[in-house]
Structure formats: C-alpha cells, structure tokens
Amino acid sequence: MSTQSQTDLAVTLPDDFFFGAALSGPQTEGMWQAHGKLENMWDLWSNQDIRAFYNRVGSYAGNDMGARYAEDFALFHELGLSSCRTSIQWSRLMDADGQLNPEGAAFYHELFAAAREAGVEVFVNLYHFDMPAYLFRRGGWENREVVEAYASYARAAFTEFGQEIEHWFTFNEPIVEPEQRYVHGAWYPFHRDFAQARRVQYGISLAHALAVDAFRTLQAAGTVRADAKIGLINCFTPPYTREDPTPADLEAVRMTDGLHNRWWLDLVTKGTLPTDVVKTLSERGVELPVRAGDEAILARGTVDWLGFNYYQPTRVQAPASDTDELGNPVFAEPYVWPEAVMNKSRGWEIYPKGIYDFAMTMTRDYPELEWFVSENGIGIEEHHAARTADGAIDDVAYRVPFVRDHLRWVAQAIAEGARCRGYHYWGVIDCWSWNNAYKNRYGFVEVDLQDNYSRRYKASAEWLRQVTSTHVIA
Ligand code: BGP
C-alpha cells in the first residue's frame, strides 16, 4: 500500500517491545446512565441531534464493553496483547459536586481486576474528549474552575487507583478538541473561532500540568505506587509541504508543527510552550489568557514518557489568504500531494514512513524522551465486506499491509536509535467512532451490531497473533 520501498527496512522488533490495544471509555463502555454516570459532551450532542451520528448511533452503548470486558480482555490475551490503554470517564468517576462517585469507582476497580486476571495490564488515560456536560456549560477549558475541577478529578483517580495502575496519561490528543470543536466547527459546539481554540488549548495545557503535579505529590506520599509513570498522548504528525517550498510554505509548516507538535513536546519535556509560536500568535492578535503563576504551573508538566498516535501525515502550504471569511487568522492550508494513497473510507492519507520521520525528529530534538506508539490503525467500511468460508470478515488485503508497513518503519526507527518501547493498535475490537459511529471498522475483531454486539475474529487476527508471538513483522 505504501509508495515507499519497504524492502530494506528492519523486520524484527526487540524482545521487550510490547504489543497492546488502544481504546477509550466513551467509545467502548456504554452503560451511559449506569452507576450514576453524568451526561458527557457526547451524550449531550447525541441527545440534542441524533441525526448528526452515522446511522443515528449515538454515544449510549459504546461497543458494550462495560458488560463484556472479561471476554474482551481474554481476546486481547489470545491475540498476544499484553497491555491495553483505556480511559476512565470523568463523568462516571465523579459526581456533580466534584466528589468521587463510589459506584463509578467500583466499576473501574472490577474492570482493572478482570484485566489483571486475564494477564493484560491496563494503562489509564484520564480524558478522551469527554468533559462532563455541566462543566462545559460553565465554560469548559476556558474557565479556570473547570481546569481546577479536572485537577481534582485527576487527584481522586490517582488516590483511588494509585496502588493498582502503573501507567497513567493525563490527556489523549489534546490538540483535537481545540481543532474539532473550535477551529473547524465539526464537533459540538461547532464554533469557528481560532482565538477561542487557543484559549482552550492553553486551559488544557494548565490542566495537564496540574495533574502531573498532583501525581508527583501523591507518589512522594506513597499513595501512588513508586514504579508508576505518567505521560501524555498526542496525535503527532509530521508536517510536509511541496517539494520546492517558498518561504511562505515553510512558515505554514512552522506554525502547523508549532501548534500541533512542538506545543505538547515542549510542555512535556521542558515545562514551557514554544516561544516562537506564542509570539506569532500574539503578533496576529491572539493572546493566551496568561495569569501570574502560570509559568510555574506549566513548569511542572514534564512527563516520564509519551504516547504517539499516528494515522496520517499533515501536508500543508501557504494559505491563499491569511484570514478566513470570519476574520480568523489562517496560517496554513492543505496541500494535496499528487502521489497520496488514500484510505477512502476515512479520507485519511496512508503514509507509513511518516511514523518513522516523526520518530527520528523526536530522537534528534528530544533524545531523552521514551515513547510508544499509542494508536495506529485503519478504519474501513466493512458492511458488505467479503467473508471467508467460515464466515469471518476477510480484511487481510488492507489491514495486514497497513499494520505491517507501519511496524516496519517503527522497527527501522528503533534500529536507528529511537526510544520506542511498544505499539498499541487502535480499536482491536471494533468500537464506536464518535459521530462516525460504526461507519469505519478498525478491529481485528468484528462487533456484530445485529447480534447484540457479539465478537468474532476477522481473518487478519491470525497474522497479528503471529507478529505478537514472534516479534517478526512478516
Ligand atoms: C483518534 C482518537 C480515537 C479514535 C481514532 C480513530 O484520533 O484518539 O478516539 O477514534 O482517532 O478515528 P475515528 O474514530 O474518528 O475514525
């Protein structure tokens, strides 16, 4: 599938390289009103306009994992996946007064115990685009009280599960809410306000740093186990431009890279935000809501390791106009690479070498940083897919090359010094994809919506099992 030559790449991954599954609470658990769970942003949008969701499948049922987690952890184990990352839902763990909800806590204790029993380690992320709706109504990430509420939720989670969980993450893809909700207007509340997006991004950055600080304090006190680590997960994507770029194209690359990548990399390695980006924003009239004391808060945001989600590269060029029709500043516009290979179901470019390019950028610019591939995968419309003689979806022709090519570039990066420790495939079991619902299927395991969410291996599962057991990317 790749346009790159794969022939010379490394094909073996280190013995201690781990394989796992990436998922999230709001996309899998279901039980949207059980255990006193509060309404979150996705429930709010589903309740308000179910037609916005593919086939009118809203946030309510996930993939039924809340009822089937024991079965799912057994499947992960059978596939040779030793870990899985999911998220606690803020709206399930905390009540509307900001206190721990014991029923929600009991649900997660049981889920984590079931994973341990199946031989799967759970990595816990605290936020996956799923703010409780009542906090959004109070101003969301722009309101410092909400930022504080997140820190207090994080503290409650560390206190409750601090002896059970070794790997923690503050946020998944913190760049996505600013972009999807506030720049592109694609997700509720559908704003197109660039300056607001940056204020939201700043609020998330403070929230991240406050949570890391709480983690360190609780670890020093012995509440969090001594071997626990904390990190952040982002969808880093190498920005490329045309082959013979103008200075304006390179400027588009600088700001895209600055807002999407360096913002988070600087925060988690240095405890600062990239000065050049903040300066350019200010020159274009976008001021961050900085208060006295913020610098010291951000300084505490350095992490132990990082999650790198990779699906597609970003290709940009100088924008035709530096403001849009609403007066928002525009720093870049998409560049359509004529050779791009597309996943037509999702509209995303398939470019496995991008994972290597970004890995090598991190190795060069942030050499101390350890990381893992925290999401990678391919979502395809499979409703009418071919089935093998035994009835399994035959997805080998597209899923195997996608994962194989990405893993080979990962192996190559490791061979050249990248500090990558493992790989989590996104959506090992088909799950709910936000407003795309069940349109695009990512799984090695099918979820049958017509048969009460029953699970069945797809044809590609056998290939995955081979790779996880041999560490050879055949
Ligand atoms: C990432 C998210 C996941 C997941 C994945 C696939 O950005 O962290 O939550 O959904 O993308 O994207 P989608 O589900 O939109 O196809």
Tab-separated table of C-alpha atoms and ligand atoms in Angstrom:
chain	number	residue	atom	x	y	z
A	1	MET	CA	0.000	0.000	0.000
A	2	SER	CA	2.849	2.340	0.734
A	3	THR	CA	4.560	4.223	-2.029
A	4	GLN	CA	7.800	3.801	-0.082
A	5	SER	CA	10.190	0.963	-0.648
A	6	GLN	CA	9.726	-1.464	2.235
A	7	THR	CA	12.400	-3.891	1.160
A	8	ASP	CA	15.348	-2.589	3.171
A	9	LEU	CA	13.542	-1.966	6.430
A	10	ALA	CA	14.144	-3.800	9.686
A	11	VAL	CA	11.649	-6.605	10.243
A	12	THR	CA	12.346	-7.595	13.837
A	13	LEU	CA	11.228	-5.806	16.965
A	14	PRO	CA	13.144	-6.033	20.273
A	15	ASP	CA	12.200	-8.872	22.667
A	16	ASP	CA	10.919	-6.460	25.312
A	17	PHE	CA	8.820	-4.489	22.804
A	18	PHE	CA	5.189	-4.638	23.956
A	19	PHE	CA	2.011	-5.002	21.922
A	20	GLY	CA	-1.365	-3.849	23.128
A	21	ALA	CA	-4.770	-2.433	22.359
A	22	ALA	CA	-5.835	1.213	22.431
A	23	LEU	CA	-9.381	2.109	23.328
A	24	SER	CA	-11.284	4.689	25.308
A	25	GLY	CA	-14.058	4.675	27.890
A	26	PRO	CA	-16.618	6.724	25.930
A	27	GLN	CA	-16.134	4.614	22.790
A	28	THR	CA	-16.473	1.223	24.428
A	29	GLU	CA	-18.136	1.144	27.845
A	30	GLY	CA	-21.741	2.003	27.042
A	31	MET	CA	-23.881	1.981	30.201
A	32	TRP	CA	-24.229	5.681	29.703
A	33	GLN	CA	-26.534	6.162	32.645
A	34	ALA	CA	-25.399	3.327	34.924
A	35	HIS	CA	-23.525	3.882	38.207
A	36	GLY	CA	-24.893	7.420	38.435
A	37	LYS	CA	-22.864	8.442	35.381
A	38	LEU	CA	-23.329	12.087	34.420
A	39	GLU	CA	-24.061	13.297	30.906
A	40	ASN	CA	-20.831	13.977	28.980
A	41	MET	CA	-20.271	16.044	25.837
A	42	TRP	CA	-21.106	13.100	23.567
A	43	ASP	CA	-24.312	12.259	25.394
A	44	LEU	CA	-25.252	15.918	25.234
A	45	TRP	CA	-24.722	16.057	21.456
A	46	SER	CA	-26.430	12.664	20.894
A	47	ASN	CA	-29.436	13.780	22.943
A	48	GLN	CA	-29.599	17.046	21.084
A	49	ASP	CA	-29.269	15.791	17.492
A	50	ILE	CA	-29.008	12.060	16.896
A	51	ARG	CA	-29.118	12.668	13.125
A	52	ALA	CA	-25.567	14.030	13.345
A	53	PHE	CA	-24.365	10.467	14.090
A	54	TYR	CA	-23.827	7.891	11.348
A	55	ASN	CA	-26.906	5.650	11.161
A	56	ARG	CA	-28.184	7.529	14.228
A	57	VAL	CA	-25.938	5.595	16.572
A	58	GLY	CA	-25.202	7.923	19.472
A	59	SER	CA	-22.879	7.715	22.452
A	60	TYR	CA	-25.011	5.402	24.537
A	61	ALA	CA	-23.784	1.848	24.036
A	62	GLY	CA	-20.103	2.069	23.055
A	63	ASN	CA	-19.278	-1.463	21.924
A	64	ASP	CA	-20.879	-2.952	25.044
A	65	MET	CA	-17.501	-3.466	26.696
A	66	GLY	CA	-18.931	-2.339	30.026
A	67	ALA	CA	-20.793	-5.646	30.092
A	68	ARG	CA	-18.241	-7.735	28.189
A	69	TYR	CA	-14.872	-6.644	29.488
A	70	ALA	CA	-13.877	-10.082	30.780
A	71	GLU	CA	-14.462	-11.537	27.302
A	72	ASP	CA	-12.575	-8.652	25.680
A	73	PHE	CA	-9.530	-8.965	27.921
A	74	ALA	CA	-9.458	-12.705	27.139
A	75	LEU	CA	-9.461	-11.854	23.420
A	76	PHE	CA	-6.569	-9.414	23.882
A	77	HIS	CA	-4.647	-12.085	25.735
A	78	GLU	CA	-5.299	-14.643	22.998
A	79	LEU	CA	-4.014	-12.171	20.415
A	80	GLY	CA	-0.778	-11.796	22.367
A	81	LEU	CA	-1.521	-8.253	23.543
A	82	SER	CA	-0.041	-7.738	26.998
A	83	SER	CA	-1.482	-4.282	27.666
A	84	CYS	CA	-4.404	-2.090	26.796
A	85	ARG	CA	-4.969	1.614	27.203
A	86	THR	CA	-8.427	2.778	28.054
A	87	SER	CA	-9.776	5.855	29.799
A	88	ILE	CA	-11.701	6.483	32.956
A	89	GLN	CA	-14.743	8.597	32.177
A	90	TRP	CA	-14.697	11.723	34.329
A	91	SER	CA	-18.499	11.658	34.103
A	92	ARG	CA	-18.587	8.187	35.704
A	93	LEU	CA	-15.909	8.558	38.369
A	94	MET	CA	-17.041	11.899	39.799
A	95	ASP	CA	-20.422	13.217	40.838
A	96	ALA	CA	-21.879	16.634	40.033
A	97	ASP	CA	-20.455	18.053	43.271
A	98	GLY	CA	-16.961	17.069	42.214
A	99	GLN	CA	-16.797	14.196	44.725
A	100	LEU	CA	-15.809	10.615	43.993
A	101	ASN	CA	-18.784	8.513	42.884
A	102	PRO	CA	-18.300	5.173	44.712
A	103	GLU	CA	-20.394	3.203	42.196
A	104	GLY	CA	-18.310	4.504	39.309
A	105	ALA	CA	-15.109	3.728	41.220
A	106	ALA	CA	-16.334	0.170	41.891
A	107	PHE	CA	-16.956	-0.338	38.143
A	108	TYR	CA	-13.356	0.597	37.307
A	109	HIS	CA	-11.909	-1.499	40.152
A	110	GLU	CA	-13.748	-4.512	38.740
A	111	LEU	CA	-12.672	-3.765	35.186
A	112	PHE	CA	-8.998	-3.391	36.176
A	113	ALA	CA	-9.141	-6.584	38.228
A	114	ALA	CA	-10.592	-8.510	35.276
A	115	ALA	CA	-7.739	-7.266	33.080
A	116	ARG	CA	-5.139	-8.384	35.608
A	117	GLU	CA	-6.789	-11.778	35.815
A	118	ALA	CA	-6.555	-12.116	32.031
A	119	GLY	CA	-2.868	-11.141	32.065
A	120	VAL	CA	-3.441	-7.730	30.471
A	121	GLU	CA	-2.004	-4.560	32.005
A	122	VAL	CA	-4.317	-1.543	31.823
A	123	PHE	CA	-2.787	1.850	31.021
A	124	VAL	CA	-5.165	4.535	32.269
A	125	ASN	CA	-5.858	7.768	30.468
A	126	LEU	CA	-7.927	10.425	32.241
A	127	TYR	CA	-9.508	12.329	29.384
A	128	HIS	CA	-10.594	11.351	25.882
A	129	PHE	CA	-12.638	14.342	24.554
A	130	ASP	CA	-15.332	13.625	27.176
A	131	MET	CA	-15.922	16.508	29.533
A	132	PRO	CA	-18.986	16.228	31.791
A	133	ALA	CA	-21.645	18.392	30.145
A	134	TYR	CA	-22.327	20.510	33.217
A	135	LEU	CA	-18.683	21.658	33.248
A	136	PHE	CA	-18.817	22.503	29.565
A	137	ARG	CA	-21.856	24.667	30.323
A	138	ARG	CA	-19.697	26.533	32.844
A	139	GLY	CA	-17.242	27.500	30.134
A	140	GLY	CA	-15.236	24.313	29.610
A	141	TRP	CA	-11.467	24.592	29.332
A	142	GLU	CA	-11.620	28.390	29.211
A	143	ASN	CA	-12.853	28.502	32.795
A	144	ARG	CA	-10.127	28.131	35.438
A	145	GLU	CA	-12.617	26.469	37.776
A	146	VAL	CA	-13.045	23.700	35.216
A	147	VAL	CA	-9.273	23.357	34.930
A	148	GLU	CA	-9.165	23.030	38.725
A	149	ALA	CA	-12.065	20.544	38.640
A	150	TYR	CA	-10.040	18.368	36.245
A	151	ALA	CA	-7.037	18.525	38.591
A	152	SER	CA	-9.234	17.461	41.456
A	153	TYR	CA	-10.700	14.603	39.362
A	154	ALA	CA	-7.138	13.515	38.499
A	155	ARG	CA	-6.203	13.619	42.197
A	156	ALA	CA	-9.243	11.468	43.040
A	157	ALA	CA	-8.303	8.923	40.348
A	158	PHE	CA	-4.651	8.736	41.478
A	159	THR	CA	-5.787	8.305	45.082
A	160	GLU	CA	-8.358	5.637	44.287
A	161	PHE	CA	-6.300	3.573	41.828
A	162	GLY	CA	-2.757	4.625	42.733
A	163	GLN	CA	-1.749	1.192	44.001
A	164	GLU	CA	-3.307	-0.689	41.060
A	165	ILE	CA	-2.196	1.252	37.999
A	166	GLU	CA	1.362	1.685	36.823
A	167	HIS	CA	0.878	3.684	33.601
A	168	TRP	CA	-1.122	6.912	33.599
A	169	PHE	CA	-1.836	9.546	30.954
A	170	THR	CA	-3.399	12.952	31.508
A	171	PHE	CA	-4.925	13.503	28.055
A	172	ASN	CA	-5.464	11.795	24.737
A	173	GLU	CA	-4.857	14.075	21.748
A	174	PRO	CA	-5.245	17.438	23.496
A	175	ILE	CA	-4.977	19.190	20.114
A	176	VAL	CA	-8.190	17.578	18.839
A	177	GLU	CA	-10.817	19.392	20.897
A	178	PRO	CA	-9.418	22.856	20.095
A	179	GLU	CA	-9.390	21.952	16.402
A	180	GLN	CA	-12.597	19.942	16.034
A	181	ARG	CA	-14.828	21.920	18.379
A	182	TYR	CA	-13.428	25.450	17.971
A	183	VAL	CA	-11.500	25.824	14.680
A	184	HIS	CA	-13.304	23.585	12.187
A	185	GLY	CA	-16.707	23.613	13.880
A	186	ALA	CA	-17.000	19.897	13.108
A	187	TRP	CA	-17.967	18.783	16.635
A	188	TYR	CA	-20.360	20.278	19.141
A	189	PRO	CA	-20.473	23.261	19.917
A	190	PHE	CA	-19.459	23.894	16.259
A	191	HIS	CA	-17.509	27.106	16.824
A	192	ARG	CA	-15.151	28.605	14.271
A	193	ASP	CA	-13.108	30.854	16.470
A	194	PHE	CA	-9.339	30.441	16.221
A	195	ALA	CA	-8.576	32.582	19.288
A	196	GLN	CA	-11.024	30.595	21.412
A	197	ALA	CA	-9.378	27.356	20.254
A	198	ARG	CA	-6.026	28.619	21.503
A	199	ARG	CA	-7.523	29.639	24.872
A	200	VAL	CA	-8.956	26.120	25.152
A	201	GLN	CA	-5.551	24.673	24.231
A	202	TYR	CA	-3.944	26.802	26.932
A	203	GLY	CA	-6.507	25.677	29.540
A	204	ILE	CA	-5.851	22.015	28.664
A	205	SER	CA	-2.106	22.617	28.992
A	206	LEU	CA	-2.556	24.004	32.511
A	207	ALA	CA	-4.867	21.109	33.403
A	208	HIS	CA	-2.252	18.625	32.199
A	209	ALA	CA	0.477	20.273	34.291
A	210	LEU	CA	-1.707	20.428	37.408
A	211	ALA	CA	-2.485	16.713	37.060
A	212	VAL	CA	1.200	15.802	36.672
A	213	ASP	CA	1.943	17.875	39.766
A	214	ALA	CA	-0.779	16.065	41.745
A	215	PHE	CA	0.616	12.737	40.546
A	216	ARG	CA	4.141	13.604	41.731
A	217	THR	CA	2.885	14.789	45.131
A	218	LEU	CA	0.816	11.638	45.655
A	219	GLN	CA	3.670	9.451	44.518
A	220	ALA	CA	6.032	11.110	47.001
A	221	ALA	CA	3.436	10.445	49.713
A	222	GLY	CA	3.199	6.753	48.757
A	223	THR	CA	-0.443	6.972	47.586
A	224	VAL	CA	0.661	6.311	44.018
A	225	ARG	CA	2.968	3.312	43.643
A	226	ALA	CA	6.644	4.091	43.366
A	227	ASP	CA	7.068	2.461	39.940
A	228	ALA	CA	4.167	4.356	38.340
A	229	LYS	CA	4.783	6.654	35.375
A	230	ILE	CA	2.786	9.485	33.903
A	231	GLY	CA	2.640	10.689	30.320
A	232	LEU	CA	0.643	12.460	27.669
A	233	ILE	CA	-0.690	11.071	24.386
A	234	ASN	CA	-0.974	13.141	21.237
A	235	CYS	CA	-1.609	12.598	17.556
A	236	PHE	CA	1.730	13.919	16.402
A	237	THR	CA	2.005	14.210	12.688
A	238	PRO	CA	4.990	15.278	10.661
A	239	PRO	CA	4.015	18.292	8.546
A	240	TYR	CA	5.213	18.066	4.962
A	241	THR	CA	4.927	20.632	2.204
A	242	ARG	CA	5.565	20.764	-1.544
A	243	GLU	CA	8.948	19.659	-2.848
A	244	ASP	CA	10.225	23.152	-3.739
A	245	PRO	CA	8.677	25.239	-0.974
A	246	THR	CA	8.518	29.024	-0.862
A	247	PRO	CA	9.389	30.787	2.412
A	248	ALA	CA	5.632	31.174	2.952
A	249	ASP	CA	5.156	27.394	2.642
A	250	LEU	CA	7.888	26.878	5.247
A	251	GLU	CA	6.178	29.384	7.512
A	252	ALA	CA	2.964	27.319	7.182
A	253	VAL	CA	4.974	24.256	8.221
A	254	ARG	CA	6.481	26.089	11.212
A	255	MET	CA	3.122	27.144	12.637
A	256	THR	CA	1.420	23.801	11.937
A	257	ASP	CA	4.283	21.963	13.593
A	258	GLY	CA	4.321	24.536	16.399
A	259	LEU	CA	0.653	24.277	17.311
A	260	HIS	CA	0.202	20.540	16.772
A	261	ASN	CA	3.537	19.027	17.789
A	262	ARG	CA	6.059	21.322	19.454
A	263	TRP	CA	3.450	22.880	21.774
A	264	TRP	CA	2.999	19.495	23.501
A	265	LEU	CA	6.562	18.265	23.131
A	266	ASP	CA	7.953	21.410	24.775
A	267	LEU	CA	5.328	21.225	27.515
A	268	VAL	CA	6.109	17.618	28.410
A	269	THR	CA	9.907	17.811	28.100
A	270	LYS	CA	10.685	21.389	29.212
A	271	GLY	CA	7.557	22.592	31.010
A	272	THR	CA	7.232	25.544	28.632
A	273	LEU	CA	5.319	26.496	25.486
A	274	PRO	CA	7.222	27.228	22.246
A	275	THR	CA	8.123	30.933	22.361
A	276	ASP	CA	8.112	31.416	18.599
A	277	VAL	CA	4.536	30.113	18.358
A	278	VAL	CA	3.249	32.233	21.255
A	279	LYS	CA	4.979	35.273	19.720
A	280	THR	CA	3.459	34.737	16.269
A	281	LEU	CA	0.021	34.232	17.791
A	282	SER	CA	0.357	37.494	19.665
A	283	GLU	CA	1.514	39.329	16.537
A	284	ARG	CA	-1.679	38.120	14.874
A	285	GLY	CA	-3.850	39.352	17.743
A	286	VAL	CA	-4.289	36.003	19.504
A	287	GLU	CA	-3.402	36.404	23.175
A	288	LEU	CA	-3.306	33.484	25.578
A	289	PRO	CA	-5.105	34.131	28.887
A	290	VAL	CA	-1.890	34.025	30.913
A	291	ARG	CA	-2.086	34.792	34.628
A	292	ALA	CA	0.615	35.346	37.209
A	293	GLY	CA	1.814	31.949	38.428
A	294	ASP	CA	1.002	30.075	35.208
A	295	GLU	CA	4.638	29.702	34.247
A	296	ALA	CA	5.318	27.812	37.467
A	297	ILE	CA	2.296	25.564	36.841
A	298	LEU	CA	3.378	24.701	33.281
A	299	ALA	CA	6.908	24.030	34.516
A	300	ARG	CA	5.520	21.047	36.448
A	301	GLY	CA	4.108	19.461	33.282
A	302	THR	CA	7.170	17.384	32.375
A	303	VAL	CA	6.398	13.687	31.990
A	304	ASP	CA	8.067	10.284	32.233
A	305	TRP	CA	7.195	9.166	28.729
A	306	LEU	CA	4.935	9.907	25.805
A	307	GLY	CA	2.268	8.279	23.643
A	308	PHE	CA	2.469	8.932	19.888
A	309	ASN	CA	-0.771	8.323	17.959
A	310	TYR	CA	-0.180	8.110	14.234
A	311	TYR	CA	-2.705	7.700	11.437
A	312	GLN	CA	-1.731	10.125	8.682
A	313	PRO	CA	0.739	12.860	7.801
A	314	THR	CA	-0.189	16.535	7.535
A	315	ARG	CA	0.575	18.226	4.235
A	316	VAL	CA	0.356	21.997	4.209
A	317	GLN	CA	1.225	25.004	2.105
A	318	ALA	CA	0.977	28.775	2.408
A	319	PRO	CA	-2.676	29.817	2.647
A	320	ALA	CA	-4.265	31.716	-0.235
A	321	SER	CA	-5.403	34.304	2.293
A	322	ASP	CA	-4.127	34.880	5.812
A	323	THR	CA	-7.616	35.325	7.242
A	324	ASP	CA	-10.824	33.376	6.657
A	325	GLU	CA	-14.261	34.842	5.902
A	326	LEU	CA	-14.904	35.217	9.637
A	327	GLY	CA	-11.685	37.132	10.214
A	328	ASN	CA	-9.833	34.225	11.881
A	329	PRO	CA	-6.096	34.088	11.244
A	330	VAL	CA	-5.095	31.303	8.858
A	331	PHE	CA	-1.522	30.015	8.993
A	332	ALA	CA	-1.698	27.127	6.532
A	333	GLU	CA	-3.965	25.337	4.114
A	334	PRO	CA	-3.946	21.709	2.995
A	335	TYR	CA	-1.519	20.718	0.286
A	336	VAL	CA	-2.785	17.870	-1.860
A	337	TRP	CA	0.183	15.657	-2.652
A	338	PRO	CA	-0.415	14.163	-6.096
A	339	GLU	CA	1.044	10.804	-5.037
A	340	ALA	CA	-1.022	10.404	-1.895
A	341	VAL	CA	-2.505	6.941	-1.262
A	342	MET	CA	-5.832	7.361	0.465
A	343	ASN	CA	-7.969	5.328	2.815
A	344	LYS	CA	-11.146	6.352	1.031
A	345	SER	CA	-13.471	5.230	3.836
A	346	ARG	CA	-11.902	7.658	6.291
A	347	GLY	CA	-10.470	10.233	3.893
A	348	TRP	CA	-7.044	9.905	5.510
A	349	GLU	CA	-3.763	9.508	3.650
A	350	ILE	CA	-1.854	6.282	4.246
A	351	TYR	CA	1.818	7.142	4.636
A	352	PRO	CA	3.668	4.648	6.835
A	353	LYS	CA	7.004	6.443	6.530
A	354	GLY	CA	5.526	9.348	8.492
A	355	ILE	CA	5.750	7.318	11.682
A	356	TYR	CA	9.500	6.928	11.083
A	357	ASP	CA	10.037	10.578	10.152
A	358	PHE	CA	8.405	11.794	13.338
A	359	ALA	CA	10.190	9.136	15.408
A	360	MET	CA	13.516	10.410	14.091
A	361	THR	CA	12.529	14.045	14.759
A	362	MET	CA	11.836	13.128	18.392
A	363	THR	CA	15.087	11.192	18.578
A	364	ARG	CA	17.003	14.227	17.316
A	365	ASP	CA	15.177	17.017	19.177
A	366	TYR	CA	14.086	15.254	22.384
A	367	PRO	CA	16.688	12.492	22.761
A	368	GLU	CA	15.870	11.683	26.388
A	369	LEU	CA	12.194	11.047	25.741
A	370	GLU	CA	10.864	7.486	25.850
A	371	TRP	CA	7.645	6.805	23.991
A	372	PHE	CA	5.387	4.203	22.455
A	373	VAL	CA	3.007	4.139	19.517
A	374	SER	CA	-0.200	4.664	21.439
A	375	GLU	CA	-2.596	4.443	18.465
A	376	ASN	CA	-2.316	3.336	14.861
A	377	GLY	CA	-4.897	1.577	12.761
A	378	ILE	CA	-7.100	1.570	9.700
A	379	GLY	CA	-10.865	2.081	9.711
A	380	ILE	CA	-12.702	0.728	6.671
A	381	GLU	CA	-16.371	0.464	5.792
A	382	GLU	CA	-16.859	-3.261	6.049
A	383	HIS	CA	-20.593	-3.639	5.945
A	384	HIS	CA	-20.547	-5.523	2.692
A	385	ALA	CA	-17.098	-6.985	3.133
A	386	ALA	CA	-16.164	-10.343	1.740
A	387	ARG	CA	-16.224	-13.191	4.234
A	388	THR	CA	-14.071	-16.275	4.362
A	389	ALA	CA	-15.615	-19.736	4.136
A	390	ASP	CA	-16.007	-19.838	7.903
A	391	GLY	CA	-17.856	-16.515	7.935
A	392	ALA	CA	-15.076	-14.192	9.155
A	393	ILE	CA	-14.660	-10.764	7.546
A	394	ASP	CA	-11.783	-11.006	5.089
A	395	ASP	CA	-9.796	-7.873	5.867
A	396	VAL	CA	-6.309	-9.265	5.231
A	397	ALA	CA	-5.727	-7.349	1.978
A	398	TYR	CA	-5.910	-3.916	3.634
A	399	ARG	CA	-5.352	-4.380	7.382
A	400	VAL	CA	-2.238	-6.534	7.231
A	401	PRO	CA	-0.221	-4.289	4.851
A	402	PHE	CA	-1.226	-1.198	6.810
A	403	VAL	CA	-0.019	-2.533	10.151
A	404	ARG	CA	2.966	-4.376	8.664
A	405	ASP	CA	4.280	-1.274	6.869
A	406	HIS	CA	3.894	0.950	9.923
A	407	LEU	CA	5.538	-1.615	12.193
A	408	ARG	CA	8.472	-1.983	9.806
A	409	TRP	CA	9.093	1.745	9.875
A	410	VAL	CA	8.885	1.606	13.686
A	411	ALA	CA	11.428	-1.226	13.715
A	412	GLN	CA	13.660	0.807	11.409
A	413	ALA	CA	13.433	3.852	13.710
A	414	ILE	CA	14.358	1.684	16.702
A	415	ALA	CA	17.313	0.275	14.768
A	416	GLU	CA	18.435	3.890	14.263
A	417	GLY	CA	18.147	4.804	17.943
A	418	ALA	CA	14.506	5.789	18.531
A	419	ARG	CA	13.392	5.106	22.114
A	420	CYS	CA	10.114	3.441	21.179
A	421	ARG	CA	9.004	0.765	23.657
A	422	GLY	CA	5.788	-0.638	22.215
A	423	TYR	CA	2.771	-0.448	19.938
A	424	HIS	CA	-0.944	-0.248	20.701
A	425	TYR	CA	-3.298	-0.880	17.805
A	426	TRP	CA	-6.377	1.355	17.835
A	427	GLY	CA	-9.689	-0.426	18.163
A	428	VAL	CA	-8.502	-4.057	18.203
A	429	ILE	CA	-12.185	-4.791	18.716
A	430	ASP	CA	-14.481	-2.611	16.527
A	431	CYS	CA	-15.752	0.332	18.550
A	432	TRP	CA	-17.822	3.500	18.362
A	433	SER	CA	-16.057	6.257	16.399
A	434	TRP	CA	-17.659	9.463	17.660
A	435	ASN	CA	-20.021	10.941	15.058
A	436	ASN	CA	-18.821	8.349	12.515
A	437	ALA	CA	-20.262	5.778	14.924
A	438	TYR	CA	-19.769	2.317	13.318
A	439	LYS	CA	-19.136	3.511	9.759
A	440	ASN	CA	-15.418	2.653	9.695
A	441	ARG	CA	-14.273	-0.540	11.380
A	442	TYR	CA	-10.788	-0.703	12.890
A	443	GLY	CA	-10.926	-4.115	14.521
A	444	PHE	CA	-9.086	-7.379	14.198
A	445	VAL	CA	-12.273	-8.495	15.909
A	446	GLU	CA	-15.701	-7.777	14.437
A	447	VAL	CA	-18.538	-6.449	16.556
A	448	ASP	CA	-21.906	-7.547	15.163
A	449	LEU	CA	-24.456	-4.824	15.838
A	450	GLN	CA	-27.243	-7.103	14.575
A	451	ASP	CA	-26.344	-9.758	17.092
A	452	ASN	CA	-26.121	-7.932	20.398
A	453	TYR	CA	-22.509	-6.764	19.913
A	454	SER	CA	-21.160	-10.306	19.660
A	455	ARG	CA	-17.435	-10.593	18.861
A	456	ARG	CA	-15.792	-12.643	16.101
A	457	TYR	CA	-12.206	-12.698	14.838
A	458	LYS	CA	-11.607	-11.254	11.387
A	459	ALA	CA	-9.243	-13.098	9.040
A	460	SER	CA	-6.362	-10.727	9.917
A	461	ALA	CA	-6.336	-11.805	13.590
A	462	GLU	CA	-4.114	-14.795	12.871
A	463	TRP	CA	-1.458	-12.532	11.334
A	464	LEU	CA	-1.486	-10.300	14.425
A	465	ARG	CA	-1.054	-13.313	16.678
A	466	GLN	CA	1.998	-14.367	14.652
A	467	VAL	CA	3.611	-10.950	14.948
A	468	THR	CA	2.976	-10.586	18.673
A	469	SER	CA	4.351	-14.041	19.394
A	470	THR	CA	7.457	-13.862	17.166
A	471	HIS	CA	8.207	-10.096	17.027
A	472	VAL	CA	8.967	-10.673	13.365
A	473	ILE	CA	6.967	-8.427	11.036
A	474	ALA	CA	6.289	-10.858	8.213
B	1	BGP	C1	-8.031	9.117	17.315
B	1	BGP	C2	-8.792	9.050	18.603
B	1	BGP	C3	-9.609	7.820	18.795
B	1	BGP	C4	-10.129	7.160	17.540
B	1	BGP	C5	-9.190	7.258	16.346
B	1	BGP	C6	-9.793	6.906	15.010
B	1	BGP	O1	-7.889	10.434	16.918
B	1	BGP	O2	-7.943	9.156	19.720
B	1	BGP	O3	-10.576	8.113	19.740
B	1	BGP	O4	-11.429	7.463	17.317
B	1	BGP	O5	-8.641	8.544	16.215
B	1	BGP	O6	-10.513	7.967	14.476
B	1	BGP	P1	-12.038	7.851	14.078
B	1	BGP	O7	-12.701	7.071	15.155
B	1	BGP	O8	-12.546	9.259	14.021
B	1	BGP	O9	-12.082	7.186	12.753
